[in-house]
Tab-separated table of C-alpha atoms in Angstrom:
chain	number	residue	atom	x	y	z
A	25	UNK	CA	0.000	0.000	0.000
A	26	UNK	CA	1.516	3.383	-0.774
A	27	UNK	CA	3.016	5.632	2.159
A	28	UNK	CA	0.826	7.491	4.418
A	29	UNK	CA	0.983	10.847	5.821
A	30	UNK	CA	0.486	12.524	8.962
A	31	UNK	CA	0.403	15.892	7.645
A	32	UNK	CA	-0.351	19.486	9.451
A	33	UNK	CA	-2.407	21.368	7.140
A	34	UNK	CA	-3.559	25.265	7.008
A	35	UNK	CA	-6.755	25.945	6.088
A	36	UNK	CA	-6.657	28.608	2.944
A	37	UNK	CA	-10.346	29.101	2.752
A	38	UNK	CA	-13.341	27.677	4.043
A	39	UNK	CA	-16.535	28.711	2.067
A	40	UNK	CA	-19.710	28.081	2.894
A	41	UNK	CA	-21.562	26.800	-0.733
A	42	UNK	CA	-24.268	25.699	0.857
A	43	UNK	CA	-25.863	25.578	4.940
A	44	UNK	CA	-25.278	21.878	5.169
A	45	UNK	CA	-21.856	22.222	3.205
A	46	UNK	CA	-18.605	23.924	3.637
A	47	UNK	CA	-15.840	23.157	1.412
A	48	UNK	CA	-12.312	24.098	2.910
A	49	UNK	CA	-8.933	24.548	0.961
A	50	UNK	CA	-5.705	23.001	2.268
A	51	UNK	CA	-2.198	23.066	2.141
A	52	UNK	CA	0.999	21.982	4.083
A	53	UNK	CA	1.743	23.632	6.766
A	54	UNK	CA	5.138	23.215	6.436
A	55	UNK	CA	5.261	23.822	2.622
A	56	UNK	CA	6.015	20.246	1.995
A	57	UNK	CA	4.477	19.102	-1.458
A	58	UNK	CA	1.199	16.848	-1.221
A	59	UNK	CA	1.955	13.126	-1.521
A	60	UNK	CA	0.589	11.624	-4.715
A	61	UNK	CA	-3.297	11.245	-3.959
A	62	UNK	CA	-5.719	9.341	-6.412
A	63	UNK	CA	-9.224	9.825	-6.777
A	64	UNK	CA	-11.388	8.127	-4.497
A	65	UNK	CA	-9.174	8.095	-1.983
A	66	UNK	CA	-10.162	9.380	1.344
A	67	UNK	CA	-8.389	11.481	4.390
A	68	UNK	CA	-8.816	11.192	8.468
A	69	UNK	CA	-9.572	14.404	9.912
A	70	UNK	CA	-8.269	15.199	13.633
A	71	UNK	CA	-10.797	17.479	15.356
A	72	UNK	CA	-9.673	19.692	17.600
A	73	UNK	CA	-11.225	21.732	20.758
A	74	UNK	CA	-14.617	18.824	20.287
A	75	UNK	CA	-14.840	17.112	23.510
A	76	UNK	CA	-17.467	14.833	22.006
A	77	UNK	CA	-15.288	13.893	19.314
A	78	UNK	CA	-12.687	11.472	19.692
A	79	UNK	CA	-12.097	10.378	16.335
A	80	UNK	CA	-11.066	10.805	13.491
A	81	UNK	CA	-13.626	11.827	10.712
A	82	UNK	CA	-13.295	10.002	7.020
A	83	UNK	CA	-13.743	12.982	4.274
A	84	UNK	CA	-13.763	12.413	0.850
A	85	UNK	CA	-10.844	14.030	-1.489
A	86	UNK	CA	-12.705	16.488	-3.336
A	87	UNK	CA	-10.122	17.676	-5.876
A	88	UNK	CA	-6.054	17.871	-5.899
A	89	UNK	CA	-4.280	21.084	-7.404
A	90	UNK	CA	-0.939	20.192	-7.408
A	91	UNK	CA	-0.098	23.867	-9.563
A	92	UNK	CA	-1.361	25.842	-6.020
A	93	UNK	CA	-0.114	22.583	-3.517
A	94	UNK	CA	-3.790	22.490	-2.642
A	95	UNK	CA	-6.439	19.647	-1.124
A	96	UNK	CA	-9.784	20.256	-1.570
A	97	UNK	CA	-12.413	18.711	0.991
A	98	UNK	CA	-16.239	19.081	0.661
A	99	UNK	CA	-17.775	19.172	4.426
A	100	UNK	CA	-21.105	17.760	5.202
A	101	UNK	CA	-22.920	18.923	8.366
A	102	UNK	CA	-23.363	15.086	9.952
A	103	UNK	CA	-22.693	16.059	13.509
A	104	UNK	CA	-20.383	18.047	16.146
A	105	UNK	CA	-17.530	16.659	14.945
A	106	UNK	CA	-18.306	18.208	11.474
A	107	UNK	CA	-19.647	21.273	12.558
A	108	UNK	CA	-16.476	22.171	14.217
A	109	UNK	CA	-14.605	21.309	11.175
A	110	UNK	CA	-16.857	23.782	8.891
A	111	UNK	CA	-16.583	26.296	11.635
A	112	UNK	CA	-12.617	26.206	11.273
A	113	UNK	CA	-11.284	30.292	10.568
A	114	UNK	CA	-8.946	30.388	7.553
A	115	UNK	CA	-5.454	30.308	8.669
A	116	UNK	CA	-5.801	27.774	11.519
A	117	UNK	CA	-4.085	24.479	11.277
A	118	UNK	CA	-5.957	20.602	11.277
A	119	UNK	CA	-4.188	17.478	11.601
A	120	UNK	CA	-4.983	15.261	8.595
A	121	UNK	CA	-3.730	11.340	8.037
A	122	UNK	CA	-3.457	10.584	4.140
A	123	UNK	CA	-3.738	9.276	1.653
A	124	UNK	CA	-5.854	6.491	2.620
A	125	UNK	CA	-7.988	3.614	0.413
A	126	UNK	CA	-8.100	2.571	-3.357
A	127	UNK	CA	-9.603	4.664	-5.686
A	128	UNK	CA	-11.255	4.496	-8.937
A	129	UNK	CA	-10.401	2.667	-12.004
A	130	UNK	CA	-8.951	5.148	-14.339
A	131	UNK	CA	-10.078	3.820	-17.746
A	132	UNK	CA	-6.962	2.801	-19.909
A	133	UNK	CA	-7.863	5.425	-22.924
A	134	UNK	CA	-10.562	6.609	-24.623
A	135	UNK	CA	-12.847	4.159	-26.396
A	136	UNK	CA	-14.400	6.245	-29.249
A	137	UNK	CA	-18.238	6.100	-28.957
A	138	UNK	CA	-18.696	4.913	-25.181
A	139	UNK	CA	-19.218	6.984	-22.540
A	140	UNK	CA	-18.005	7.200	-18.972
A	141	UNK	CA	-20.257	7.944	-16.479
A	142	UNK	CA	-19.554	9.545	-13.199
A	143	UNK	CA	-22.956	9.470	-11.167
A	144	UNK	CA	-23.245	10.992	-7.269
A	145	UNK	CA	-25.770	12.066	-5.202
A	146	UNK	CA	-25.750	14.325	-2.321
A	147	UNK	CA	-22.198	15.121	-0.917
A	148	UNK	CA	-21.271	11.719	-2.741
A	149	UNK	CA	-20.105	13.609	-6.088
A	150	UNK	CA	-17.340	15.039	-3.913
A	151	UNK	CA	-14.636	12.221	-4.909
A	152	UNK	CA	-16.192	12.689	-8.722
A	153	UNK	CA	-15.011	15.873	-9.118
A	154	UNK	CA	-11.217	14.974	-9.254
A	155	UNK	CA	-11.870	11.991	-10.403
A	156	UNK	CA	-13.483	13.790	-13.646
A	157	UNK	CA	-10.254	16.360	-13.700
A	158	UNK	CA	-8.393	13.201	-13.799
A	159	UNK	CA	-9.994	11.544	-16.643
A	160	UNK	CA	-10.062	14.582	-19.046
A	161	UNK	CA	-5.987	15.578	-18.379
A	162	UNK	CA	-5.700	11.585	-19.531
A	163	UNK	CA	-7.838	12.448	-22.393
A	164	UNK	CA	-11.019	11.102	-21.926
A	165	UNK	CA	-13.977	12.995	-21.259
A	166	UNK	CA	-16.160	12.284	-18.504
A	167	UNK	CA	-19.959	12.876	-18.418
A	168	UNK	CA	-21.746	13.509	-15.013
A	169	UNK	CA	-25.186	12.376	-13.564
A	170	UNK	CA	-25.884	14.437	-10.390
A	171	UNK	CA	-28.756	14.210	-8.611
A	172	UNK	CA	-30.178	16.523	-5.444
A	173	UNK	CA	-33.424	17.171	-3.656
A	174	UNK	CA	-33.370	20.721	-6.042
A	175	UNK	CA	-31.730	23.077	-7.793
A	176	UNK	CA	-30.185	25.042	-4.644
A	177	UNK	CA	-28.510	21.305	-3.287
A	178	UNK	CA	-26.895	20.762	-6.471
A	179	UNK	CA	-23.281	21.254	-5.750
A	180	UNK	CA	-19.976	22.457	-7.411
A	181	UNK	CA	-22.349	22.711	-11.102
A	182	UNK	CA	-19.944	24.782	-12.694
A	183	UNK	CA	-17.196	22.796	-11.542
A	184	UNK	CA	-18.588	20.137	-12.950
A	185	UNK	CA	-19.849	21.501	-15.730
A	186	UNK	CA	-16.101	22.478	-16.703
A	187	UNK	CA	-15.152	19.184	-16.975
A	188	UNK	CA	-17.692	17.331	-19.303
A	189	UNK	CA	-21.375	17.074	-19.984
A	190	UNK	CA	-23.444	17.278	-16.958
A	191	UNK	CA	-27.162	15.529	-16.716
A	192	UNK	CA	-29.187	16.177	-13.642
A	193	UNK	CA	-31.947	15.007	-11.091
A	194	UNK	CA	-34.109	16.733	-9.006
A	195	UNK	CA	-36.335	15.339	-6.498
A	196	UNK	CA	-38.519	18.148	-7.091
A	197	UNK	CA	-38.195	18.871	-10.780
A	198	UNK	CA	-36.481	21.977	-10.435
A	199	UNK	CA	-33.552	21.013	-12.759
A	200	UNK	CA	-32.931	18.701	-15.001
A	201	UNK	CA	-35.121	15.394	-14.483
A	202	UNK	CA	-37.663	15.172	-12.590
A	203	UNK	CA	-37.272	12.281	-9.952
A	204	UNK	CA	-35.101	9.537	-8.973
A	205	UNK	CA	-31.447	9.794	-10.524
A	206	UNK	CA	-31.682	5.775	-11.885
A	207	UNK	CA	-34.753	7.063	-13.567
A	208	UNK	CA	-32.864	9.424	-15.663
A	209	UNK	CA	-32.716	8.816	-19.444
A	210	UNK	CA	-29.418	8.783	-20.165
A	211	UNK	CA	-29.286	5.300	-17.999
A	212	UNK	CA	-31.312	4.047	-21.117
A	213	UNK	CA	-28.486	5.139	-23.587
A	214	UNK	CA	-26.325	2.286	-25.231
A	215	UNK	CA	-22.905	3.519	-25.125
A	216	UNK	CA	-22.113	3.706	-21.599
A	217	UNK	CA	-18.770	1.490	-21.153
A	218	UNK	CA	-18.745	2.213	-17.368
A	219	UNK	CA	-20.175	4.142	-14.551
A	220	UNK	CA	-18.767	5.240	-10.942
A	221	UNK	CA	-21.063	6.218	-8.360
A	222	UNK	CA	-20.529	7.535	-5.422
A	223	UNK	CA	-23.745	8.613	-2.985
A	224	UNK	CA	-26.472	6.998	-0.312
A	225	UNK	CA	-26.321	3.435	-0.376
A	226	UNK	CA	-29.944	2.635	-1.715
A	227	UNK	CA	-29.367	4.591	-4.951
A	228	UNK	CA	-25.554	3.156	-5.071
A	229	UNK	CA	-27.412	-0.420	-5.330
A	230	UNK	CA	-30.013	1.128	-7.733
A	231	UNK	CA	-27.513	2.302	-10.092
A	232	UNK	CA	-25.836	-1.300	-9.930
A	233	UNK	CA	-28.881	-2.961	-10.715
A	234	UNK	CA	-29.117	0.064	-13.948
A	235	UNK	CA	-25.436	-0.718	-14.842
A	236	UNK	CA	-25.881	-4.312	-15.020
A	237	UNK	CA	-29.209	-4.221	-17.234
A	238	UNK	CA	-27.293	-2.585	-19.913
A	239	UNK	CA	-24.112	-4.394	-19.629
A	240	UNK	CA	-21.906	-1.633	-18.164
A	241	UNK	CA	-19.006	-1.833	-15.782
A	242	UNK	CA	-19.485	-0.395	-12.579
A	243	UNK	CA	-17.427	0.831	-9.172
A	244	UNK	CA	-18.891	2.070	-6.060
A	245	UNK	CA	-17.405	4.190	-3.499
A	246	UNK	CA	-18.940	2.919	-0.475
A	247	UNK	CA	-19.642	5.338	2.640
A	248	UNK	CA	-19.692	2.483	5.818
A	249	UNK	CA	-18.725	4.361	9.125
A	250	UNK	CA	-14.739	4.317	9.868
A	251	UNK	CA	-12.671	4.991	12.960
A	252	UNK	CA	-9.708	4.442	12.749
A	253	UNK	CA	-8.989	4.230	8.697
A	254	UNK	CA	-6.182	1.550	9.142
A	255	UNK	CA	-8.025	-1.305	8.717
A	256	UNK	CA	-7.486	-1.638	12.632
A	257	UNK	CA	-11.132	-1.237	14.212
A	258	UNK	CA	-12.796	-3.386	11.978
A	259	UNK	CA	-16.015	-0.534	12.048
A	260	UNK	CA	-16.364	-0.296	8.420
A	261	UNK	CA	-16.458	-4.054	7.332
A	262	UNK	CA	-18.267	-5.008	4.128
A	263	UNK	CA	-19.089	-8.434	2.734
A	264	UNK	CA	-18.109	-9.265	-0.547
A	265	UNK	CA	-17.819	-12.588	-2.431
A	266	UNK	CA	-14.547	-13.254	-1.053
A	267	UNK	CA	-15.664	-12.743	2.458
A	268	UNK	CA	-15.830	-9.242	5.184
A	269	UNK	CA	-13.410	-7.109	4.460
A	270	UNK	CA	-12.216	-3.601	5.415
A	271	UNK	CA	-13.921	-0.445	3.115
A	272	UNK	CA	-10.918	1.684	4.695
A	273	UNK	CA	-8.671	-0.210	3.267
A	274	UNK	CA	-9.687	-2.651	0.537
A	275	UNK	CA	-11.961	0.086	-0.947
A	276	UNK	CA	-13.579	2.552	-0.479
A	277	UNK	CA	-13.999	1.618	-3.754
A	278	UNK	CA	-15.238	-1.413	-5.048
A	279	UNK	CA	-16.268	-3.083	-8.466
A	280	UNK	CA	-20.334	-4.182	-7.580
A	281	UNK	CA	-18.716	-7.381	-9.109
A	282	UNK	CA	-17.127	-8.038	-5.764
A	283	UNK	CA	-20.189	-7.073	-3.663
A	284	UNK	CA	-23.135	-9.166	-2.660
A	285	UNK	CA	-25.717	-6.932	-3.580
């Protein structure tokens, strides 16, 4: 498994994009480069000045600019833990452990005529977004199914929107498709090679079921609770077809091949 990092971090920005989500700008405190970090791959947060908080919290890399030395990390509101993290004043310093997991799949070249897919929901297109900066400086251009409650969850759209073609859900109908993200059309197009999802587990398994019925690859990026991120706690085991293994450390990504679902 590559190296891992205990690595104090400043925080350049935190901006609040939306009340449930902050999404806060790193670098080295030190001015030490970043270690090499692929998408999908995950950090462990130390939280400071939380007495209820003991542990570390598992966040999502959002995107890597290695031009600026920066790590971007997308902050969900999911308790105090978090709240004290989004709360954090520019210029003070977090303890962060990385990188940690496997990652995505990065598709070999471009196939011409098939599509890749990136598909999230909720904070779970956070890894998608450097995963999809990834894909396009390799030459291949991603396309992006993101699905929300509405318009005003979407997040990072013109982000996204940089990168490649971006469909969209909406619980509501307020943008894009109106209802369930595996009931989107372009789930019914034939030239979808493979799709990577990351978001709440019942539309994770939907999206399987989708990926299947047309004959398409697919990973997951599964969200089970961690601790420790070492593969040392044993909170965040999964069972696949080989048997229960660590998400922290044999995923969080996984091919839906090697899942039971």
């Amino acid at each position: 498994m590559p190296k891992k990092y205990i690595m104090n971090m400043v925080i350049v920005s935190n901006e609040a994009i939306h009340h449930n989500y902050s999404l806060l700008k790193l670098r080295p405190n030190g001015g030490e480069a970043l270690p090499e970090i692929l998408p999908g791959q995950f950090v462990q947060v130390k939280i400071d000045n939380s007495p209820s908080t003991f542990l570390r919290r598992p966040i999502s890399v959002n995107y890597v600019d290695y031009s600026s030395n920066e790590l971007w990390l997308l902050v969900r509101r999911a308790g105090e833990g978090t709240a004290h993290l989004m709360e954090a004043a520019a210029g003070s310093v977090i303890d962060v452990l990385l990188p940690l997991g496997r990652g995505f799949s990065m598709p070999s070249e471009a196939v011409d005529g098939r599509t890749y897919l990136l598909v999230g929901g909720g904070v779970g297109v956070a890894p998608l977004l450097y995963f999809g900066s990834c894909m396009k400086k390799a030459g291949i251009e991603p396309e992006f199914l993101l699905a929300a409650r509405s318009k005003d969850d979407l997040l990072q759209l013109d982000e996204f929107k940089s990168l490649g073609r971006v469909y969209i859900s909406t619980d509501d109908g307020s943008m894009g498709e109106h209802g369930l993200i595996t009931q989107n059309s372009v789930l019914d197009r034939g030239d979808i090679a493979a799709i990577y999802c990351c978001g709440p587990m019942p539309m994770m398994k939907a999206v399987a079921a989708k990926a299947r019925s047309i004959g398409a690859e697919c990973e997951v990026s599964l969200e089970n609770v961690m601790a420790c991120g070492l593969g040392a706690c044993l909170c965040c085991v999964e069972k696949t077809v080989k048997g229960n293994v660590c998400v922290c450390t044999e995923g969080p990504v996984f091919n839906i091949n090697q899942l039971t679902w």
